[in-house]
PDB file of C-alpha atoms in Angstrom:
ATOM      1  CA  MET A   1      80.235-129.502 120.808  1.00  0.00           C
ATOM      2  CA  SER A   2      77.482-128.849 118.943  1.00  0.00           C
ATOM      3  CA  VAL A   3      73.855-130.069 119.116  1.00  0.00           C
ATOM      4  CA  ILE A   4      72.494-131.081 115.944  1.00  0.00           C
ATOM      5  CA  VAL A   5      68.786-132.277 115.465  1.00  0.00           C
ATOM      6  CA  ILE A   6      67.632-134.506 112.521  1.00  0.00           C
ATOM      7  CA  GLU A   7      64.331-134.875 111.390  1.00  0.00           C
ATOM      8  CA  PHE A   8      61.962-136.177 108.768  1.00  0.00           C
ATOM      9  CA  ILE A   9      59.690-133.220 108.081  1.00  0.00           C
ATOM     10  CA  THR A  10      56.872-132.681 105.971  1.00  0.00           C
ATOM     11  CA  VAL A  11      56.789-129.210 103.495  1.00  0.00           C
ATOM     12  CA  ASP A  12      54.081-127.528 106.569  1.00  0.00           C
ATOM     13  CA  GLY A  13      56.457-128.640 108.939  1.00  0.00           C
ATOM     14  CA  ILE A  14      55.019-131.893 110.648  1.00  0.00           C
ATOM     15  CA  VAL A  15      57.484-134.215 112.237  1.00  0.00           C
ATOM     16  CA  SER A  16      55.058-136.572 113.922  1.00  0.00           C
ATOM     17  CA  ASP A  17      54.781-140.305 113.012  1.00  0.00           C
ATOM     18  CA  PRO A  18      56.753-140.265 109.282  1.00  0.00           C
ATOM     19  CA  ASP A  19      57.317-144.176 109.994  1.00  0.00           C
ATOM     20  CA  GLY A  20      53.524-144.806 110.779  1.00  0.00           C
ATOM     21  CA  SER A  21      54.734-146.826 114.283  1.00  0.00           C
ATOM     22  CA  ALA A  22      52.597-144.387 116.351  1.00  0.00           C
ATOM     23  CA  GLY A  23      49.180-145.206 114.144  1.00  0.00           C
ATOM     24  CA  THR A  24      48.124-141.820 113.495  1.00  0.00           C
ATOM     25  CA  PRO A  25      45.539-141.387 110.655  1.00  0.00           C
ATOM     26  CA  LEU A  26      47.970-139.922 108.449  1.00  0.00           C
ATOM     27  CA  GLY A  27      51.518-141.749 109.515  1.00  0.00           C
ATOM     28  CA  GLY A  28      53.920-143.109 107.656  1.00  0.00           C
ATOM     29  CA  TRP A  29      54.062-140.314 105.196  1.00  0.00           C
ATOM     30  CA  ALA A  30      58.010-140.583 104.577  1.00  0.00           C
ATOM     31  CA  PHE A  31      57.826-144.558 103.825  1.00  0.00           C
ATOM     32  CA  ARG A  32      55.441-143.920 101.444  1.00  0.00           C
ATOM     33  CA  TYR A  33      58.491-142.737  98.984  1.00  0.00           C
ATOM     34  CA  GLY A  34      60.185-145.743  99.115  1.00  0.00           C
ATOM     35  CA  PRO A  35      63.211-147.352 101.515  1.00  0.00           C
ATOM     36  CA  GLU A  36      65.754-145.548  99.337  1.00  0.00           C
ATOM     37  CA  ALA A  37      64.044-142.254 100.777  1.00  0.00           C
ATOM     38  CA  VAL A  38      64.581-143.064 104.145  1.00  0.00           C
ATOM     39  CA  THR A  39      67.498-145.451 104.599  1.00  0.00           C
ATOM     40  CA  GLY A  40      71.579-145.151 104.988  1.00  0.00           C
ATOM     41  CA  ASP A  41      72.842-141.868 105.770  1.00  0.00           C
ATOM     42  CA  LYS A  42      70.509-139.124 104.472  1.00  0.00           C
ATOM     43  CA  PHE A  43      71.400-136.778 107.008  1.00  0.00           C
ATOM     44  CA  ARG A  44      74.910-136.942 106.017  1.00  0.00           C
ATOM     45  CA  LEU A  45      76.061-137.376 109.517  1.00  0.00           C
ATOM     46  CA  GLY A  46      79.212-139.735 108.742  1.00  0.00           C
ATOM     47  CA  ARG A  47      81.835-139.055 111.314  1.00  0.00           C
ATOM     48  CA  THR A  48      79.810-137.215 113.527  1.00  0.00           C
ATOM     49  CA  LEU A  49      78.338-140.435 114.929  1.00  0.00           C
ATOM     50  CA  ASP A  50      81.673-142.095 115.086  1.00  0.00           C
ATOM     51  CA  ASP A  51      82.826-139.206 117.305  1.00  0.00           C
ATOM     52  CA  GLY A  52      79.564-138.130 119.027  1.00  0.00           C
ATOM     53  CA  VAL A  53      76.648-139.091 121.139  1.00  0.00           C
ATOM     54  CA  LEU A  54      73.108-139.942 120.082  1.00  0.00           C
ATOM     55  CA  LEU A  55      70.005-138.518 122.334  1.00  0.00           C
ATOM     56  CA  LEU A  56      67.214-140.058 122.161  1.00  0.00           C
ATOM     57  CA  GLY A  57      63.922-139.961 124.535  1.00  0.00           C
ATOM     58  CA  SER A  58      62.267-143.253 125.285  1.00  0.00           C
ATOM     59  CA  ALA A  59      59.845-143.884 122.895  1.00  0.00           C
ATOM     60  CA  THR A  60      62.322-142.985 119.942  1.00  0.00           C
ATOM     61  CA  TRP A  61      65.163-145.308 121.625  1.00  0.00           C
ATOM     62  CA  GLN A  62      62.538-148.082 121.992  1.00  0.00           C
ATOM     63  CA  LEU A  63      61.525-147.875 118.181  1.00  0.00           C
ATOM     64  CA  PHE A  64      65.305-147.959 117.207  1.00  0.00           C
ATOM     65  CA  ALA A  65      66.093-150.322 119.516  1.00  0.00           C
ATOM     66  CA  ARG A  66      63.631-152.745 117.560  1.00  0.00           C
ATOM     67  CA  LEU A  67      65.096-151.648 114.085  1.00  0.00           C
ATOM     68  CA  TRP A  68      69.044-151.235 114.354  1.00  0.00           C
ATOM     69  CA  PRO A  69      70.487-153.831 116.295  1.00  0.00           C
ATOM     70  CA  GLY A  70      69.030-156.444 113.739  1.00  0.00           C
ATOM     71  CA  ARG A  71      70.908-154.511 110.794  1.00  0.00           C
ATOM     72  CA  ASP A  72      74.387-155.034 109.431  1.00  0.00           C
ATOM     73  CA  ASP A  73      74.827-152.307 106.321  1.00  0.00           C
ATOM     74  CA  PRO A  74      77.518-149.624 107.229  1.00  0.00           C
ATOM     75  CA  PHE A  75      75.484-147.119 108.233  1.00  0.00           C
ATOM     76  CA  ALA A  76      73.456-149.564 110.953  1.00  0.00           C
ATOM     77  CA  GLN A  77      76.895-150.376 112.025  1.00  0.00           C
ATOM     78  CA  ARG A  78      77.552-146.692 112.689  1.00  0.00           C
ATOM     79  CA  MET A  79      74.350-146.681 114.444  1.00  0.00           C
ATOM     80  CA  ASN A  80      74.868-149.558 116.372  1.00  0.00           C
ATOM     81  CA  ALA A  81      78.381-148.619 117.620  1.00  0.00           C
ATOM     82  CA  VAL A  82      77.531-144.930 118.387  1.00  0.00           C
ATOM     83  CA  PRO A  83      77.225-144.108 122.120  1.00  0.00           C
ATOM     84  CA  LYS A  84      73.469-143.436 123.041  1.00  0.00           C
ATOM     85  CA  LEU A  85      71.827-141.555 125.949  1.00  0.00           C
ATOM     86  CA  VAL A  86      68.426-142.242 126.945  1.00  0.00           C
ATOM     87  CA  ALA A  87      66.069-139.754 128.662  1.00  0.00           C
ATOM     88  CA  SER A  88      63.426-141.509 130.235  1.00  0.00           C
ATOM     89  CA  ARG A  89      62.023-141.446 133.579  1.00  0.00           C
ATOM     90  CA  THR A  90      60.774-145.161 132.863  1.00  0.00           C
ATOM     91  CA  LEU A  91      63.804-146.873 131.078  1.00  0.00           C
ATOM     92  CA  THR A  92      66.456-148.576 133.227  1.00  0.00           C
ATOM     93  CA  ASP A  93      70.304-149.237 132.250  1.00  0.00           C
ATOM     94  CA  ALA A  94      69.049-152.751 132.314  1.00  0.00           C
ATOM     95  CA  ASP A  95      66.247-152.230 129.942  1.00  0.00           C
ATOM     96  CA  THR A  96      68.993-150.329 127.378  1.00  0.00           C
ATOM     97  CA  ALA A  97      70.970-153.479 127.461  1.00  0.00           C
ATOM     98  CA  ALA A  98      68.912-154.285 124.565  1.00  0.00           C
ATOM     99  CA  TRP A  99      70.457-151.861 122.051  1.00  0.00           C
ATOM    100  CA  ALA A 100      74.544-151.549 122.297  1.00  0.00           C
ATOM    101  CA  ASN A 101      75.879-148.769 123.872  1.00  0.00           C
ATOM    102  CA  SER A 102      72.890-147.328 125.463  1.00  0.00           C
ATOM    103  CA  ARG A 103      72.737-145.876 128.925  1.00  0.00           C
ATOM    104  CA  VAL A 104      70.063-143.888 130.859  1.00  0.00           C
ATOM    105  CA  LEU A 105      70.771-140.540 131.639  1.00  0.00           C
ATOM    106  CA  ALA A 106      71.150-139.648 135.365  1.00  0.00           C
ATOM    107  CA  GLY A 107      69.816-136.241 136.441  1.00  0.00           C
ATOM    108  CA  ASP A 108      68.767-133.381 133.936  1.00  0.00           C
ATOM    109  CA  VAL A 109      68.996-133.540 130.178  1.00  0.00           C
ATOM    110  CA  ILE A 110      69.962-129.961 129.674  1.00  0.00           C
ATOM    111  CA  ASP A 111      72.334-130.155 132.069  1.00  0.00           C
ATOM    112  CA  ALA A 112      73.970-133.294 130.365  1.00  0.00           C
ATOM    113  CA  VAL A 113      73.784-131.561 127.118  1.00  0.00           C
ATOM    114  CA  LYS A 114      75.543-128.312 128.424  1.00  0.00           C
ATOM    115  CA  HIS A 115      78.524-130.491 129.554  1.00  0.00           C
ATOM    116  CA  GLU A 116      78.857-133.333 127.123  1.00  0.00           C
ATOM    117  CA  PRO A 117      82.206-132.665 125.196  1.00  0.00           C
ATOM    118  CA  ARG A 118      80.869-134.866 122.156  1.00  0.00           C
ATOM    119  CA  ASP A 119      78.401-133.575 119.355  1.00  0.00           C
ATOM    120  CA  VAL A 120      74.981-134.539 120.511  1.00  0.00           C
ATOM    121  CA  VAL A 121      72.813-135.607 117.701  1.00  0.00           C
ATOM    122  CA  LEU A 122      69.071-135.559 118.492  1.00  0.00           C
ATOM    123  CA  THR A 123      66.513-137.716 116.251  1.00  0.00           C
ATOM    124  CA  GLY A 124      63.056-137.604 116.628  1.00  0.00           C
ATOM    125  CA  SER A 125      62.190-137.208 120.461  1.00  0.00           C
ATOM    126  CA  LEU A 126      60.329-134.145 119.936  1.00  0.00           C
ATOM    127  CA  SER A 127      59.891-132.962 123.380  1.00  0.00           C
ATOM    128  CA  LEU A 128      63.435-133.116 123.790  1.00  0.00           C
ATOM    129  CA  VAL A 129      64.097-131.094 120.712  1.00  0.00           C
ATOM    130  CA  HIS A 130      61.515-128.604 122.303  1.00  0.00           C
ATOM    131  CA  GLN A 131      63.244-128.468 125.481  1.00  0.00           C
ATOM    132  CA  LEU A 132      66.629-127.715 123.795  1.00  0.00           C
ATOM    133  CA  MET A 133      64.897-125.212 121.579  1.00  0.00           C
ATOM    134  CA  ALA A 134      63.495-123.315 124.806  1.00  0.00           C
ATOM    135  CA  GLU A 135      67.208-123.338 126.378  1.00  0.00           C
ATOM    136  CA  ASP A 136      68.553-122.209 122.940  1.00  0.00           C
ATOM    137  CA  LEU A 137      71.204-125.078 122.770  1.00  0.00           C
ATOM    138  CA  ILE A 138      70.540-126.221 119.252  1.00  0.00           C
ATOM    139  CA  ASP A 139      73.242-125.183 116.709  1.00  0.00           C
ATOM    140  CA  GLU A 140      71.892-127.249 113.506  1.00  0.00           C
ATOM    141  CA  TYR A 141      69.349-128.528 111.954  1.00  0.00           C
ATOM    142  CA  ARG A 142      69.447-131.311 109.693  1.00  0.00           C
ATOM    143  CA  LEU A 143      65.886-131.608 107.864  1.00  0.00           C
ATOM    144  CA  LEU A 144      64.807-134.151 105.262  1.00  0.00           C
ATOM    145  CA  THR A 145      61.940-132.310 103.815  1.00  0.00           C
ATOM    146  CA  PHE A 146      59.360-134.609 102.402  1.00  0.00           C
ATOM    147  CA  PRO A 147      56.836-133.366  99.450  1.00  0.00           C
ATOM    148  CA  ALA A 148      53.560-134.034 101.625  1.00  0.00           C
ATOM    149  CA  VAL A 149      51.581-131.507 103.532  1.00  0.00           C
ATOM    150  CA  LEU A 150      49.536-133.261 106.219  1.00  0.00           C
ATOM    151  CA  GLY A 151      47.576-130.055 107.993  1.00  0.00           C
ATOM    152  CA  THR A 152      47.569-131.670 111.228  1.00  0.00           C
ATOM    153  CA  GLY A 153      50.259-133.256 113.840  1.00  0.00           C
ATOM    154  CA  ASP A 154      53.259-132.347 115.741  1.00  0.00           C
ATOM    155  CA  ARG A 155      55.095-129.117 114.440  1.00  0.00           C
ATOM    156  CA  LEU A 156      59.159-129.141 114.869  1.00  0.00           C
ATOM    157  CA  PHE A 157      58.596-125.286 115.289  1.00  0.00           C
ATOM    158  CA  PRO A 158      55.310-124.506 117.159  1.00  0.00           C
ATOM    159  CA  ALA A 159      53.287-121.843 117.302  1.00  0.00           C
ATOM    160  CA  GLY A 160      54.463-119.387 120.112  1.00  0.00           C
ATOM    161  CA  GLY A 161      57.810-121.423 120.459  1.00  0.00           C
ATOM    162  CA  PRO A 162      61.070-119.494 120.833  1.00  0.00           C
ATOM    163  CA  HIS A 163      62.283-117.208 118.109  1.00  0.00           C
ATOM    164  CA  ALA A 164      65.894-118.092 116.563  1.00  0.00           C
ATOM    165  CA  GLU A 165      67.386-116.779 113.464  1.00  0.00           C
ATOM    166  CA  LEU A 166      69.052-119.465 111.578  1.00  0.00           C
ATOM    167  CA  GLU A 167      71.411-119.369 108.213  1.00  0.00           C
ATOM    168  CA  CYS A 168      71.147-121.923 105.431  1.00  0.00           C
ATOM    169  CA  LEU A 169      74.160-123.997 105.084  1.00  0.00           C
ATOM    170  CA  SER A 170      73.300-126.469 102.130  1.00  0.00           C
ATOM    171  CA  ALA A 171      70.416-127.879 100.165  1.00  0.00           C
ATOM    172  CA  GLU A 172      70.450-130.519  98.164  1.00  0.00           C
ATOM    173  CA  GLN A 173      68.031-133.254  96.560  1.00  0.00           C
ATOM    174  CA  VAL A 174      68.079-136.893  98.261  1.00  0.00           C
ATOM    175  CA  GLY A 175      65.276-138.889  96.532  1.00  0.00           C
ATOM    176  CA  ALA A 176      62.249-137.967  96.944  1.00  0.00           C
ATOM    177  CA  ALA A 177      62.935-135.224  99.555  1.00  0.00           C
ATOM    178  CA  VAL A 178      65.333-132.200 100.054  1.00  0.00           C
ATOM    179  CA  LEU A 179      67.941-132.130 102.711  1.00  0.00           C
ATOM    180  CA  THR A 180      68.387-128.999 104.214  1.00  0.00           C
ATOM    181  CA  ARG A 181      71.063-127.731 106.647  1.00  0.00           C
ATOM    182  CA  HIS A 182      70.596-124.896 108.886  1.00  0.00           C
ATOM    183  CA  ARG A 183      72.848-123.296 111.571  1.00  0.00           C
ATOM    184  CA  ARG A 184      72.235-120.754 114.248  1.00  0.00           C
ATOM    185  CA  ALA A 185      73.046-117.629 112.927  1.00  0.00           C
ATOM    186  CA  ALA A 186      75.770-115.639 114.619  1.00  0.00           C
ATOM    187  CA  ARG A 187      75.135-113.747 117.500  1.00  0.00           C
TER     188      ARG A 187
END
């Protein structure tokens, strides 16, 4: 089992509001490069979605639950079929019926991740990412880096955050962005 974090990110490390849905002054930065920059399997998840599980916080789940169920391209079919674990104190399983294969996590998210037998893909959900970082549970980062510098916003790797040694697995240009894959360095 691996925990894989996927994020749209700017050159200066900002991950907040890539689509503009949060209404921040600089939001929507990833989508300014056109739909081809953000659609489809840009993170090269492939079979990981077929065999793994998606972990989402409530805000990311709510955004995705409005977007994905109405789509029917091959990647959307995978997103709609993958089991989805929702870390939320406010949503119920009745709420999550809006997006197939979603269920609210019962109990502690760290414990759930530690005991999950499948690969866990965590997208967006920065507070969850930071919780898993603090517990050293992230095995791989797949970052789609856009050529934007925002100077302000939430950072994937915050000042004072936990130290991590990573190794670069790959880097490839994907439209206007660069997809990099980094994994935890051997200990």
